Amino acid sequence: AFDDEYEAYMGGRIPGHTNYMAVGEALSLSLLRDFTYLHPEVAEGRCTLGEGVLRLDNRVNWEEYRAVVLPDMDVVGLGTMRRLEAFAMAGGILVSTGRLPVRSAERGGDAELRSTVGRLFPARPDVPGSGRFACRAHGGAGRAYTLGVGGTLADRLRAALEDAAYRPDVEFTAVLADGAEIGSGTESVVEVWGGGRHVTNLPGGNLSYVHKALGGDDVYFVANSSDATVEAEVRLRGERALEEWDPHTGERRPARHRAGGGVTTLRITLPPVRSVFLVTA
């Protein structure tokens, strides 16, 4: 039953423990990570396993995930949980940000689900002061984390991914806004991630990116939606040649970058509300 005639069109009652929007904001605004909301049926039915990766086999824009972040949940399908367990055993990273599921979407599957969850995840450190996360190792490099309750969600999520030695596909370091380093007296904040300095808030907007694989090429769209001119060093996982494509003018030019040590590094300057494509040459 709904409380009023419009509630059915607004998604109905939202449980108080629902946190997938908070997880998305922590990833995109605080950790500056591109991510995909992956439906459980897609994870089970359309994803295949590789060595330490879960691959979404789209005909166009396939994706590979090295880490899967789970929102707070109570119910999940057995097939989905089996796939996540296989992913961890193959070297993947799982992070549970809230309650672990205790009920199966299938009739009569609760016992198997709880057994799988119990094998896969450590108990959640849910007492203040008990740590930001707990970890259980699987299959060599595989890791399953449950997050604690201390600090912010972004802090706990960052700590778990750092512990797993997870290298993101894109990192922003040495960020300047209007010529001043973020965090040095401006209204924005810098946080440390893997030794780099990362912007988490800019006046009027954010620094963000989307990474796609198209036709054998890697395409990175980097956007500054803020009111400040942003200068940043960008580090891309892997060594590659790059071009800069300007969506505002249509200009294409070789990117001034350096490659080595498994990363490609370049510096970009984006005026307010501007963007650039970085495309493998």
Tab-separated table of N, CA, C and O in Angstrom, residues 100 118 121-126 133-136 145-147:
chain	number	residue	atom	x	y	z
A	100	LEU	N	25.239	-7.043	4.894
A	100	LEU	CA	25.365	-8.123	3.926
A	100	LEU	C	24.018	-8.822	3.773
A	100	LEU	O	23.233	-8.894	4.713
A	118	GLY	N	28.922	-16.001	4.303
A	118	GLY	CA	29.799	-16.259	5.440
A	118	GLY	C	31.184	-16.699	5.033
A	118	GLY	O	32.176	-16.359	5.695
A	121	PHE	N	32.808	-13.108	3.065
A	121	PHE	CA	33.074	-11.837	3.750
A	121	PHE	C	33.416	-12.044	5.218
A	121	PHE	O	32.836	-12.907	5.875
A	122	PRO	N	34.310	-11.213	5.753
A	122	PRO	CA	34.527	-11.205	7.197
A	122	PRO	C	33.387	-10.481	7.897
A	122	PRO	O	32.604	-9.769	7.259
A	123	ALA	N	33.286	-10.687	9.204
A	123	ALA	CA	32.262	-9.972	9.975
A	123	ALA	C	32.517	-8.477	9.894
A	123	ALA	O	33.665	-8.011	9.884
A	124	ARG	N	31.447	-7.712	9.844
A	124	ARG	CA	31.569	-6.266	9.739
A	124	ARG	C	32.036	-5.668	11.068
A	124	ARG	O	31.462	-5.961	12.120
A	125	PRO	N	33.080	-4.824	11.048
A	125	PRO	CA	33.513	-4.135	12.271
A	125	PRO	C	32.568	-2.987	12.592
A	125	PRO	O	32.813	-1.835	12.223
A	126	ASP	N	31.460	-3.298	13.260
A	126	ASP	CA	30.388	-2.322	13.442
A	126	ASP	C	30.392	-1.644	14.795
A	126	ASP	O	29.414	-1.003	15.186
A	133	PHE	N	37.786	-1.086	8.245
A	133	PHE	CA	37.352	-2.216	7.424
A	133	PHE	C	37.892	-3.510	8.007
A	133	PHE	O	38.814	-3.518	8.824
A	134	ALA	N	37.306	-4.613	7.572
A	134	ALA	CA	37.839	-5.951	7.818
A	134	ALA	C	38.043	-6.603	6.460
A	134	ALA	O	37.331	-6.295	5.495
A	135	CYS	N	39.021	-7.501	6.359
A	135	CYS	CA	39.389	-8.082	5.067
A	135	CYS	C	39.538	-9.592	5.192
A	135	CYS	O	40.050	-10.098	6.198
A	136	ARG	N	39.113	-10.298	4.148
A	136	ARG	CA	39.358	-11.738	4.036
A	136	ARG	C	39.969	-11.995	2.666
A	136	ARG	O	39.429	-11.550	1.644
A	145	TYR	N	36.040	-7.222	1.449
A	145	TYR	CA	36.083	-6.269	2.551
A	145	TYR	C	34.677	-5.978	3.051
A	145	TYR	O	33.716	-5.921	2.269
A	146	THR	N	34.565	-5.776	4.345
A	146	THR	CA	33.382	-5.163	4.934
A	146	THR	C	33.840	-3.876	5.603
A	146	THR	O	34.870	-3.855	6.293
A	147	LEU	N	33.111	-2.797	5.384
A	147	LEU	CA	33.497	-1.500	5.923
A	147	LEU	C	32.943	-1.321	7.327
A	147	LEU	O	31.853	-1.789	7.650
